């Protein structure tokens, strides 16, 4: 489905408004504060991309992958937090914790923090706003393309030293685009930025600096195709099963498929099925109901080239 930024932004902002004001006795004042925050910090979001200054500017310990502000010591004390494109508001109950957070953030070059005079989330909170000073927003509310592409590239290159495998766009696009997102854009980056980020990632992957390419997500295939792949493998596994062996192998389309089947409740009503090809090449799990030959399953994961054999 196409990612419609105005619609998604309105939904996100409405959700943030409810979250930050539902526990207030003076909800009207709270709504006014949230409206000001949206005007200042951009649309409400669910998760920052890995390259966002709010994640990359604070000091880190080692090469741990940071995908959430709660992982960073500099933000110790955050509680009841709502994120926006260029900053976040957090609502600790302790005034001491709020003051410590402001002091810690203001020690970091490129970030700033301040206390709010009015409570949010609940009447007895002490809200703190934290923002990245270098984040400039385009007219569509996304981060300036030149900056977002540069930050993404710098962050990706820095990860090369510790990388063991190269992740495909489909595996890690949430980490690159932030959440919520579509196939190549989000509330952080427009289609121009997202398209260039994908091209840069694919070029870096092809160069080999991250190691061998690991494919896991099959989101590039339609839901109908993913369903066909899963059903083909599950049906073949069930048809091949002798009704006794908990695990076995079968050959299909020149691939050796390792299957595991068990009677979930030991009553013949539901079979739990798992099929795996190679190591990370393809993986499918689901349930088969013998009475009406019905199948339910999770999305298959693995390599596109292998998965498409079963269409």
PDB file of N, CA, C and O in Angstrom, residues 49-53 56 144-161 169 172 175-177 189 192-205 207 209-210:
ATOM      1  N   UNK A  49      15.155   6.749  12.854  1.00  0.00           N
ATOM      2  CA  UNK A  49      16.106   5.979  12.039  1.00  0.00           C
ATOM      3  C   UNK A  49      17.463   5.948  12.738  1.00  0.00           C
ATOM      4  O   UNK A  49      17.782   6.847  13.528  1.00  0.00           O
ATOM      5  N   UNK A  50      18.268   4.928  12.459  1.00  0.00           N
ATOM      6  CA  UNK A  50      19.547   4.746  13.147  1.00  0.00           C
ATOM      7  C   UNK A  50      20.479   5.947  13.025  1.00  0.00           C
ATOM      8  O   UNK A  50      21.319   6.179  13.894  1.00  0.00           O
ATOM      9  N   UNK A  51      20.374   6.693  11.935  1.00  0.00           N
ATOM     10  CA  UNK A  51      21.296   7.795  11.657  1.00  0.00           C
ATOM     11  C   UNK A  51      20.837   9.129  12.280  1.00  0.00           C
ATOM     12  O   UNK A  51      21.532  10.142  12.147  1.00  0.00           O
ATOM     13  N   UNK A  52      19.725   9.153  12.943  1.00  0.00           N
ATOM     14  CA  UNK A  52      19.180  10.415  13.479  1.00  0.00           C
ATOM     15  C   UNK A  52      20.123  10.979  14.548  1.00  0.00           C
ATOM     16  O   UNK A  52      20.636  10.237  15.387  1.00  0.00           O
ATOM     17  N   UNK A  53      20.370  12.294  14.537  1.00  0.00           N
ATOM     18  CA  UNK A  53      21.269  12.903  15.531  1.00  0.00           C
ATOM     19  C   UNK A  53      20.909  12.600  16.983  1.00  0.00           C
ATOM     20  O   UNK A  53      21.793  12.533  17.841  1.00  0.00           O
ATOM     21  N   UNK A  56      22.734   9.386  17.348  1.00  0.00           N
ATOM     22  CA  UNK A  56      24.169   9.329  17.035  1.00  0.00           C
ATOM     23  C   UNK A  56      25.028  10.325  17.809  1.00  0.00           C
ATOM     24  O   UNK A  56      26.229  10.087  17.989  1.00  0.00           O
ATOM     25  N   UNK A 144      15.573  17.667   5.851  1.00  0.00           N
ATOM     26  CA  UNK A 144      16.256  18.158   4.664  1.00  0.00           C
ATOM     27  C   UNK A 144      17.050  17.038   4.001  1.00  0.00           C
ATOM     28  O   UNK A 144      17.851  16.362   4.646  1.00  0.00           O
ATOM     29  N   UNK A 145      16.829  16.829   2.703  1.00  0.00           N
ATOM     30  CA  UNK A 145      17.393  15.684   1.995  1.00  0.00           C
ATOM     31  C   UNK A 145      18.912  15.602   2.088  1.00  0.00           C
ATOM     32  O   UNK A 145      19.470  14.528   2.340  1.00  0.00           O
ATOM     33  N   UNK A 146      19.572  16.704   1.871  1.00  0.00           N
ATOM     34  CA  UNK A 146      21.032  16.679   1.895  1.00  0.00           C
ATOM     35  C   UNK A 146      21.549  16.180   3.240  1.00  0.00           C
ATOM     36  O   UNK A 146      22.501  15.400   3.307  1.00  0.00           O
ATOM     37  N   UNK A 147      20.922  16.631   4.317  1.00  0.00           N
ATOM     38  CA  UNK A 147      21.364  16.231   5.655  1.00  0.00           C
ATOM     39  C   UNK A 147      21.046  14.766   5.933  1.00  0.00           C
ATOM     40  O   UNK A 147      21.906  14.015   6.411  1.00  0.00           O
ATOM     41  N   UNK A 148      19.818  14.348   5.643  1.00  0.00           N
ATOM     42  CA  UNK A 148      19.426  12.975   5.966  1.00  0.00           C
ATOM     43  C   UNK A 148      20.266  11.966   5.186  1.00  0.00           C
ATOM     44  O   UNK A 148      20.691  10.937   5.745  1.00  0.00           O
ATOM     45  N   UNK A 149      20.519  12.238   3.919  1.00  0.00           N
ATOM     46  CA  UNK A 149      21.321  11.315   3.112  1.00  0.00           C
ATOM     47  C   UNK A 149      22.760  11.271   3.619  1.00  0.00           C
ATOM     48  O   UNK A 149      23.376  10.198   3.712  1.00  0.00           O
ATOM     49  N   UNK A 150      23.303  12.421   3.973  1.00  0.00           N
ATOM     50  CA  UNK A 150      24.674  12.470   4.497  1.00  0.00           C
ATOM     51  C   UNK A 150      24.779  11.731   5.825  1.00  0.00           C
ATOM     52  O   UNK A 150      25.716  10.942   6.044  1.00  0.00           O
ATOM     53  N   UNK A 151      23.830  11.954   6.720  1.00  0.00           N
ATOM     54  CA  UNK A 151      23.864  11.286   8.034  1.00  0.00           C
ATOM     55  C   UNK A 151      23.722   9.778   7.879  1.00  0.00           C
ATOM     56  O   UNK A 151      24.403   9.011   8.556  1.00  0.00           O
ATOM     57  N   UNK A 152      22.838   9.362   6.972  1.00  0.00           N
ATOM     58  CA  UNK A 152      22.681   7.925   6.734  1.00  0.00           C
ATOM     59  C   UNK A 152      23.979   7.311   6.214  1.00  0.00           C
ATOM     60  O   UNK A 152      24.419   6.259   6.689  1.00  0.00           O
ATOM     61  N   UNK A 153      24.589   7.963   5.244  1.00  0.00           N
ATOM     62  CA  UNK A 153      25.821   7.437   4.638  1.00  0.00           C
ATOM     63  C   UNK A 153      26.945   7.352   5.656  1.00  0.00           C
ATOM     64  O   UNK A 153      27.681   6.358   5.724  1.00  0.00           O
ATOM     65  N   UNK A 154      27.102   8.397   6.459  1.00  0.00           N
ATOM     66  CA  UNK A 154      28.151   8.401   7.482  1.00  0.00           C
ATOM     67  C   UNK A 154      27.925   7.290   8.508  1.00  0.00           C
ATOM     68  O   UNK A 154      28.870   6.593   8.910  1.00  0.00           O
ATOM     69  N   UNK A 155      26.677   7.102   8.922  1.00  0.00           N
ATOM     70  CA  UNK A 155      26.372   6.070   9.910  1.00  0.00           C
ATOM     71  C   UNK A 155      26.594   4.673   9.344  1.00  0.00           C
ATOM     72  O   UNK A 155      27.129   3.786  10.028  1.00  0.00           O
ATOM     73  N   UNK A 156      26.212   4.473   8.075  1.00  0.00           N
ATOM     74  CA  UNK A 156      26.391   3.165   7.445  1.00  0.00           C
ATOM     75  C   UNK A 156      27.872   2.839   7.281  1.00  0.00           C
ATOM     76  O   UNK A 156      28.305   1.715   7.552  1.00  0.00           O
ATOM     77  N   UNK A 157      28.657   3.831   6.856  1.00  0.00           N
ATOM     78  CA  UNK A 157      30.088   3.595   6.670  1.00  0.00           C
ATOM     79  C   UNK A 157      30.773   3.274   7.985  1.00  0.00           C
ATOM     80  O   UNK A 157      31.667   2.418   8.056  1.00  0.00           O
ATOM     81  N   UNK A 158      30.347   3.936   9.059  1.00  0.00           N
ATOM     82  CA  UNK A 158      30.953   3.704  10.369  1.00  0.00           C
ATOM     83  C   UNK A 158      30.675   2.288  10.871  1.00  0.00           C
ATOM     84  O   UNK A 158      31.443   1.747  11.672  1.00  0.00           O
ATOM     85  N   UNK A 159      29.592   1.679  10.390  1.00  0.00           N
ATOM     86  CA  UNK A 159      29.228   0.329  10.838  1.00  0.00           C
ATOM     87  C   UNK A 159      30.027  -0.753  10.142  1.00  0.00           C
ATOM     88  O   UNK A 159      29.982  -1.926  10.542  1.00  0.00           O
ATOM     89  N   UNK A 160      30.776  -0.392   9.111  1.00  0.00           N
ATOM     90  CA  UNK A 160      31.493  -1.398   8.321  1.00  0.00           C
ATOM     91  C   UNK A 160      32.545  -2.144   9.135  1.00  0.00           C
ATOM     92  O   UNK A 160      32.763  -3.340   8.934  1.00  0.00           O
ATOM     93  N   UNK A 161      33.206  -1.458  10.058  1.00  0.00           N
ATOM     94  CA  UNK A 161      34.278  -2.094  10.837  1.00  0.00           C
ATOM     95  C   UNK A 161      33.797  -3.288  11.643  1.00  0.00           C
ATOM     96  O   UNK A 161      34.509  -4.284  11.782  1.00  0.00           O
ATOM     97  N   UNK A 169      18.116  -3.846   1.866  1.00  0.00           N
ATOM     98  CA  UNK A 169      17.153  -2.771   2.119  1.00  0.00           C
ATOM     99  C   UNK A 169      15.891  -3.317   2.779  1.00  0.00           C
ATOM    100  O   UNK A 169      15.359  -2.739   3.721  1.00  0.00           O
ATOM    101  N   UNK A 172      16.333  -4.056   6.601  1.00  0.00           N
ATOM    102  CA  UNK A 172      16.596  -2.999   7.583  1.00  0.00           C
ATOM    103  C   UNK A 172      15.987  -1.649   7.219  1.00  0.00           C
ATOM    104  O   UNK A 172      16.377  -0.625   7.772  1.00  0.00           O
ATOM    105  N   UNK A 175      15.057   0.599  10.041  1.00  0.00           N
ATOM    106  CA  UNK A 175      16.174   1.270  10.705  1.00  0.00           C
ATOM    107  C   UNK A 175      16.679   2.459   9.900  1.00  0.00           C
ATOM    108  O   UNK A 175      17.310   3.359  10.451  1.00  0.00           O
ATOM    109  N   UNK A 176      16.434   2.451   8.605  1.00  0.00           N
ATOM    110  CA  UNK A 176      16.901   3.526   7.728  1.00  0.00           C
ATOM    111  C   UNK A 176      15.854   4.614   7.576  1.00  0.00           C
ATOM    112  O   UNK A 176      16.177   5.812   7.588  1.00  0.00           O
ATOM    113  N   UNK A 177      14.596   4.233   7.457  1.00  0.00           N
ATOM    114  CA  UNK A 177      13.510   5.192   7.230  1.00  0.00           C
ATOM    115  C   UNK A 177      12.855   5.668   8.519  1.00  0.00           C
ATOM    116  O   UNK A 177      12.228   6.720   8.537  1.00  0.00           O
ATOM    117  N   UNK A 189      11.879  10.956   5.987  1.00  0.00           N
ATOM    118  CA  UNK A 189      12.513  11.149   4.674  1.00  0.00           C
ATOM    119  C   UNK A 189      11.470  11.032   3.574  1.00  0.00           C
ATOM    120  O   UNK A 189      10.591  10.167   3.609  1.00  0.00           O
ATOM    121  N   UNK A 192      12.525  11.135  -2.486  1.00  0.00           N
ATOM    122  CA  UNK A 192      13.836  11.476  -3.054  1.00  0.00           C
ATOM    123  C   UNK A 192      14.944  10.960  -2.147  1.00  0.00           C
ATOM    124  O   UNK A 192      15.871  10.266  -2.601  1.00  0.00           O
ATOM    125  N   UNK A 193      14.849  11.256  -0.857  1.00  0.00           N
ATOM    126  CA  UNK A 193      15.874  10.823   0.091  1.00  0.00           C
ATOM    127  C   UNK A 193      15.902   9.303   0.219  1.00  0.00           C
ATOM    128  O   UNK A 193      16.965   8.676   0.181  1.00  0.00           O
ATOM    129  N   UNK A 194      14.718   8.708   0.371  1.00  0.00           N
ATOM    130  CA  UNK A 194      14.651   7.264   0.553  1.00  0.00           C
ATOM    131  C   UNK A 194      15.192   6.498  -0.630  1.00  0.00           C
ATOM    132  O   UNK A 194      15.904   5.491  -0.470  1.00  0.00           O
ATOM    133  N   UNK A 195      14.896   6.965  -1.833  1.00  0.00           N
ATOM    134  CA  UNK A 195      15.393   6.301  -3.040  1.00  0.00           C
ATOM    135  C   UNK A 195      16.917   6.348  -3.101  1.00  0.00           C
ATOM    136  O   UNK A 195      17.580   5.346  -3.424  1.00  0.00           O
ATOM    137  N   UNK A 196      17.501   7.496  -2.770  1.00  0.00           N
ATOM    138  CA  UNK A 196      18.963   7.611  -2.788  1.00  0.00           C
ATOM    139  C   UNK A 196      19.603   6.792  -1.676  1.00  0.00           C
ATOM    140  O   UNK A 196      20.687   6.209  -1.862  1.00  0.00           O
ATOM    141  N   UNK A 197      18.962   6.734  -0.524  1.00  0.00           N
ATOM    142  CA  UNK A 197      19.490   5.903   0.563  1.00  0.00           C
ATOM    143  C   UNK A 197      19.542   4.435   0.144  1.00  0.00           C
ATOM    144  O   UNK A 197      20.521   3.728   0.412  1.00  0.00           O
ATOM    145  N   UNK A 198      18.504   3.977  -0.524  1.00  0.00           N
ATOM    146  CA  UNK A 198      18.491   2.589  -0.981  1.00  0.00           C
ATOM    147  C   UNK A 198      19.616   2.335  -1.984  1.00  0.00           C
ATOM    148  O   UNK A 198      20.303   1.302  -1.905  1.00  0.00           O
ATOM    149  N   UNK A 199      19.796   3.254  -2.925  1.00  0.00           N
ATOM    150  CA  UNK A 199      20.863   3.092  -3.923  1.00  0.00           C
ATOM    151  C   UNK A 199      22.236   3.049  -3.256  1.00  0.00           C
ATOM    152  O   UNK A 199      23.107   2.259  -3.636  1.00  0.00           O
ATOM    153  N   UNK A 200      22.429   3.912  -2.261  1.00  0.00           N
ATOM    154  CA  UNK A 200      23.716   3.954  -1.551  1.00  0.00           C
ATOM    155  C   UNK A 200      23.947   2.654  -0.795  1.00  0.00           C
ATOM    156  O   UNK A 200      25.035   2.071  -0.835  1.00  0.00           O
ATOM    157  N   UNK A 201      22.898   2.164  -0.090  1.00  0.00           N
ATOM    158  CA  UNK A 201      23.038   0.909   0.647  1.00  0.00           C
ATOM    159  C   UNK A 201      23.375  -0.239  -0.297  1.00  0.00           C
ATOM    160  O   UNK A 201      24.276  -1.044  -0.006  1.00  0.00           O
ATOM    161  N   UNK A 202      22.691  -0.323  -1.427  1.00  0.00           N
ATOM    162  CA  UNK A 202      22.933  -1.422  -2.354  1.00  0.00           C
ATOM    163  C   UNK A 202      24.337  -1.352  -2.948  1.00  0.00           C
ATOM    164  O   UNK A 202      24.991  -2.388  -3.142  1.00  0.00           O
ATOM    165  N   UNK A 203      24.829  -0.138  -3.213  1.00  0.00           N
ATOM    166  CA  UNK A 203      26.191   0.011  -3.715  1.00  0.00           C
ATOM    167  C   UNK A 203      27.210  -0.419  -2.667  1.00  0.00           C
ATOM    168  O   UNK A 203      28.207  -1.094  -2.980  1.00  0.00           O
ATOM    169  N   UNK A 204      26.986  -0.042  -1.418  1.00  0.00           N
ATOM    170  CA  UNK A 204      27.888  -0.439  -0.333  1.00  0.00           C
ATOM    171  C   UNK A 204      27.851  -1.959  -0.124  1.00  0.00           C
ATOM    172  O   UNK A 204      28.887  -2.591   0.106  1.00  0.00           O
ATOM    173  N   UNK A 205      26.666  -2.537  -0.201  1.00  0.00           N
ATOM    174  CA  UNK A 205      26.547  -3.990  -0.075  1.00  0.00           C
ATOM    175  C   UNK A 205      27.322  -4.699  -1.177  1.00  0.00           C
ATOM    176  O   UNK A 205      28.044  -5.677  -0.930  1.00  0.00           O
ATOM    177  N   UNK A 207      29.829  -3.668  -2.768  1.00  0.00           N
ATOM    178  CA  UNK A 207      31.277  -3.465  -2.632  1.00  0.00           C
ATOM    179  C   UNK A 207      31.912  -4.499  -1.719  1.00  0.00           C
ATOM    180  O   UNK A 207      33.121  -4.726  -1.754  1.00  0.00           O
ATOM    181  N   UNK A 209      31.979  -4.349   1.678  1.00  0.00           N
ATOM    182  CA  UNK A 209      32.585  -3.823   2.906  1.00  0.00           C
ATOM    183  C   UNK A 209      31.899  -4.338   4.164  1.00  0.00           C
ATOM    184  O   UNK A 209      32.477  -4.311   5.243  1.00  0.00           O
ATOM    185  N   UNK A 210      30.651  -4.810   4.029  1.00  0.00           N
ATOM    186  CA  UNK A 210      29.951  -5.330   5.198  1.00  0.00           C
ATOM    187  C   UNK A 210      30.059  -6.847   5.329  1.00  0.00           C
ATOM    188  O   UNK A 210      29.664  -7.412   6.343  1.00  0.00           O
TER     189      UNK A 210
END
